[in-house]
CSV table of C-alpha atoms in Angstrom, one decimal:
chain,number,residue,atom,x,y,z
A,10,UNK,CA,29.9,183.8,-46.1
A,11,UNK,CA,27.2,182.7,-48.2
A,12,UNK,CA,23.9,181.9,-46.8
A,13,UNK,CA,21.3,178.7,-48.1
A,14,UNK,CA,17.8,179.7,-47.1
A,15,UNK,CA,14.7,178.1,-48.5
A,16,UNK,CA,12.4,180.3,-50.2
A,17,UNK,CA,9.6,182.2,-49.0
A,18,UNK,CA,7.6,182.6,-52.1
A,19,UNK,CA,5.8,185.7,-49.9
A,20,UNK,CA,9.0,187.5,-49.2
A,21,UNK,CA,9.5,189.9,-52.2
A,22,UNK,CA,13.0,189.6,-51.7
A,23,UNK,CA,13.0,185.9,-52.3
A,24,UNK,CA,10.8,186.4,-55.1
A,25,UNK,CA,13.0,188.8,-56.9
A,26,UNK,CA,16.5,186.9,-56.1
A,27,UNK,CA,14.6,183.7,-57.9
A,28,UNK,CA,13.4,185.8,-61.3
A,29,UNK,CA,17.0,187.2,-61.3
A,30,UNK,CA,18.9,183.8,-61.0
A,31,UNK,CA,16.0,182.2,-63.1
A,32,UNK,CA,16.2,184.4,-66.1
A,33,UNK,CA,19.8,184.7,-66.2
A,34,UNK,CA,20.1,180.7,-66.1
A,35,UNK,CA,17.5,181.0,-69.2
A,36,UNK,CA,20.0,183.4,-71.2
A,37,UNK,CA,22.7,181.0,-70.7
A,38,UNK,CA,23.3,178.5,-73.3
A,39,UNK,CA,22.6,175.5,-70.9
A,40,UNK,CA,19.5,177.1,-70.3
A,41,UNK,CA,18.4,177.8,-73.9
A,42,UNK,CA,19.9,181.4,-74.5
A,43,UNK,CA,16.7,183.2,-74.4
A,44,UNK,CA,15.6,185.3,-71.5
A,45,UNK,CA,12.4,184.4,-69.7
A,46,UNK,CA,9.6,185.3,-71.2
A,47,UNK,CA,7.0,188.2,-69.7
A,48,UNK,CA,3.9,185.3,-68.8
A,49,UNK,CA,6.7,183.4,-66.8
A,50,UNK,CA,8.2,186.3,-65.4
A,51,UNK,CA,5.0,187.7,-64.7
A,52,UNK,CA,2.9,184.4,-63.2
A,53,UNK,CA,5.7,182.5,-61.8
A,54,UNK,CA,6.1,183.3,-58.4
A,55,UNK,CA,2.0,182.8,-57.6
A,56,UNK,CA,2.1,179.5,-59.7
A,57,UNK,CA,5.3,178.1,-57.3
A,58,UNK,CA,3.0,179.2,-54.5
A,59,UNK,CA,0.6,178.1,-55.3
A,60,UNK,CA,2.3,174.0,-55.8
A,61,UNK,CA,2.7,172.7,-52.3
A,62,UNK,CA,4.7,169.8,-54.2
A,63,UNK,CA,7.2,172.6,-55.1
A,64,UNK,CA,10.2,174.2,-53.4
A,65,UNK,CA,12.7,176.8,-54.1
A,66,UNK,CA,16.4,176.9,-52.2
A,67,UNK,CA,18.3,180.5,-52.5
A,68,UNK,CA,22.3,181.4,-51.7
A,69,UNK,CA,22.7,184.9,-50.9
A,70,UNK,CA,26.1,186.2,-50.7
A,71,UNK,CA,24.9,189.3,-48.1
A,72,UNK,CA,22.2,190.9,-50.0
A,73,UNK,CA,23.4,189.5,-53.7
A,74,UNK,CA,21.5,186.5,-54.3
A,75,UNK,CA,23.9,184.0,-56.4
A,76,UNK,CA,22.5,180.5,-56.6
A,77,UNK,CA,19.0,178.8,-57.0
A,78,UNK,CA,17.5,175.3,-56.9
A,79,UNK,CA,13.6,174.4,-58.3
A,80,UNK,CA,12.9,171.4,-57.1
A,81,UNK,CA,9.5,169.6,-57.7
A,82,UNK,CA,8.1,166.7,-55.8
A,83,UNK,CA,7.1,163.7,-57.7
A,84,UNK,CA,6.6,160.1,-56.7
A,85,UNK,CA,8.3,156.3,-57.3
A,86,UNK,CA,5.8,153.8,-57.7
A,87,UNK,CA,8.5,151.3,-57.2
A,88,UNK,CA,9.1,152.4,-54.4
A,89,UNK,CA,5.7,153.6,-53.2
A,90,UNK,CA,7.9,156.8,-51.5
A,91,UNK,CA,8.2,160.5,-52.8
A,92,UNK,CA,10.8,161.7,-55.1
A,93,UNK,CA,12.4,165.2,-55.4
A,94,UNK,CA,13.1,166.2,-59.1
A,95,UNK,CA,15.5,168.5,-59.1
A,96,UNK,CA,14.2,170.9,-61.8
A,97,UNK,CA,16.7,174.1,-62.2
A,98,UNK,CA,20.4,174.5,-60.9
A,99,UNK,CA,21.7,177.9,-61.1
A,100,UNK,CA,25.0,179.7,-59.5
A,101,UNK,CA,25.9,183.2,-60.6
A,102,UNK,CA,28.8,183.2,-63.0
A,103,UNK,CA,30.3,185.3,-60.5
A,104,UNK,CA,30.5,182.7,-57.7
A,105,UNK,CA,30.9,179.4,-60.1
A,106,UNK,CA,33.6,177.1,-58.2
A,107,UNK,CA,33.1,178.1,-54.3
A,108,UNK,CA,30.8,175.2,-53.8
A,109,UNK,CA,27.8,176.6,-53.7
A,110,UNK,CA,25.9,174.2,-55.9
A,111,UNK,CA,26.6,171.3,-53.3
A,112,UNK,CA,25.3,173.7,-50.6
A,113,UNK,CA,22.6,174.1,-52.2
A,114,UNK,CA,22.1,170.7,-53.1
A,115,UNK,CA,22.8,169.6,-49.3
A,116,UNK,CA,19.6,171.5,-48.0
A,117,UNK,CA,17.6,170.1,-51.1
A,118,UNK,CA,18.3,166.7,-49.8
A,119,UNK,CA,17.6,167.9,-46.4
A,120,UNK,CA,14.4,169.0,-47.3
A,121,UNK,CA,13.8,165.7,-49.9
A,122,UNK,CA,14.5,163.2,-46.0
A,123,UNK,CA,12.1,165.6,-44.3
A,124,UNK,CA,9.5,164.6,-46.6
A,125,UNK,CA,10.3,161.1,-46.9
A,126,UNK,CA,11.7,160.9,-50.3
A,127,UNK,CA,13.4,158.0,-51.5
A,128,UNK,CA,15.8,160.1,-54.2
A,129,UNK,CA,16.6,162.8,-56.0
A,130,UNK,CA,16.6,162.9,-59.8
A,131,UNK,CA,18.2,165.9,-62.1
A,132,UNK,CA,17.8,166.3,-66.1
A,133,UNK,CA,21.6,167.6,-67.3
A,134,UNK,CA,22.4,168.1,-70.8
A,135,UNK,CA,25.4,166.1,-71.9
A,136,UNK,CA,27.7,169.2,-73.5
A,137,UNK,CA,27.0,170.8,-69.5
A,138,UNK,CA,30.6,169.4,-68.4
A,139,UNK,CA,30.8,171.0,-65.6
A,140,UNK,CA,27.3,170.7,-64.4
A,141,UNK,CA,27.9,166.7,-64.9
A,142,UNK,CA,30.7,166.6,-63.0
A,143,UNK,CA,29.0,167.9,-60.0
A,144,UNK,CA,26.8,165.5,-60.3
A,145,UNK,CA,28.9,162.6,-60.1
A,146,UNK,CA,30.6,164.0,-57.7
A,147,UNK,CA,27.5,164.4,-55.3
A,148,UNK,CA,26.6,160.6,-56.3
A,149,UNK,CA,24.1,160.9,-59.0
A,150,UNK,CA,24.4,158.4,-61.6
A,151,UNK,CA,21.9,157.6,-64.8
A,152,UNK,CA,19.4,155.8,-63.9
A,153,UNK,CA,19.3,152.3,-65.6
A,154,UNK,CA,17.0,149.0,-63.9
A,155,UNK,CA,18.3,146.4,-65.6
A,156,UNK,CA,21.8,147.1,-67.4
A,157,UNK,CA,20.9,144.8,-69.6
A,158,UNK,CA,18.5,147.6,-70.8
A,159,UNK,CA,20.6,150.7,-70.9
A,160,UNK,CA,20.0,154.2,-69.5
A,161,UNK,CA,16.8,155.7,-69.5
A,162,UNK,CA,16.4,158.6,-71.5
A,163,UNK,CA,15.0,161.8,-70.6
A,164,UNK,CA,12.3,162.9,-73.6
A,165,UNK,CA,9.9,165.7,-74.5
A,166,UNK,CA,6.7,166.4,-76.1
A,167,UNK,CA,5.6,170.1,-76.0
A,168,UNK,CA,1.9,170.5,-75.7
A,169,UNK,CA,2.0,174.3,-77.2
């Protein structure tokens, strides 16, 4: 039976299941194949605190934590509404395939109505098969206005 709880940044438990999940999504290749580094490891919990905008679902398989969603709440001009970003996806390699992204993903839309958001939006890289599947099969879609335009593009600028 696996469990979906949302985080209690307070609960050391909770804190350590996110770091775990965290840093092994970071050593992944779809999460850049480096572990996380000692200031993030170190600051992260009291920084997610600390972000009232900012939420944290957990799986637990009994005492084994084995999935994770960051999700970070933005807002649509357009539509003048809140938006949930969903920011990190992770499910143990150990559990992969027993649904537990889309459990996790149903209480982060929970959580998204509760606070009146009019969507969710993800970032996926396009060689993350699997992780795009999921996603179309949960009804995300790239985001495009006017087709005539194309998709929007998700871009970065590091600031150092």
């Amino acid at each position: 039976m696996i469990d979906i709880v949302r985080a209690r940044y307070d609960d050391p438990a909770h804190a350590a299941a996110l770091l775990e999940l965290l840093d092994a999504y970071a050593r992944d290749p779809a999460g850049g194949g480096e572990a996380l580094g000692d200031f993030a490891r170190d600051n992260l919990i009291a920084e997610l605190a600390a972000r009232p905008f900012v939420f944290s679902v957990l799986a637990f398989d009994g005492d084994i934590p084995v999935g994770l969603v960051n999700a970070i709440e933005g807002f649509s001009t357009f539509a003048c509404r809140p938006l949930v970003n969903v920011h990190d996806v992770v499910v143990a390699a150990s559990h992969r395939g027993r649904g537990i992204a889309a459990q996790l993903f149903a209480e982060v839309e929970a959580i998204a109505r509760e606070r009146g958001a009019c969507k969710l939006t993800l970032e996926v890289l396009d060689g993350n098969a699997p992780a795009r599947a999921l996603y179309r099969r949960l009804g995300f879609a790239a985001y495009r206005l006017d087709p005539a335009m194309g998709h929007a593009q998700f871009l970065q600028k590091w600031l150092a």
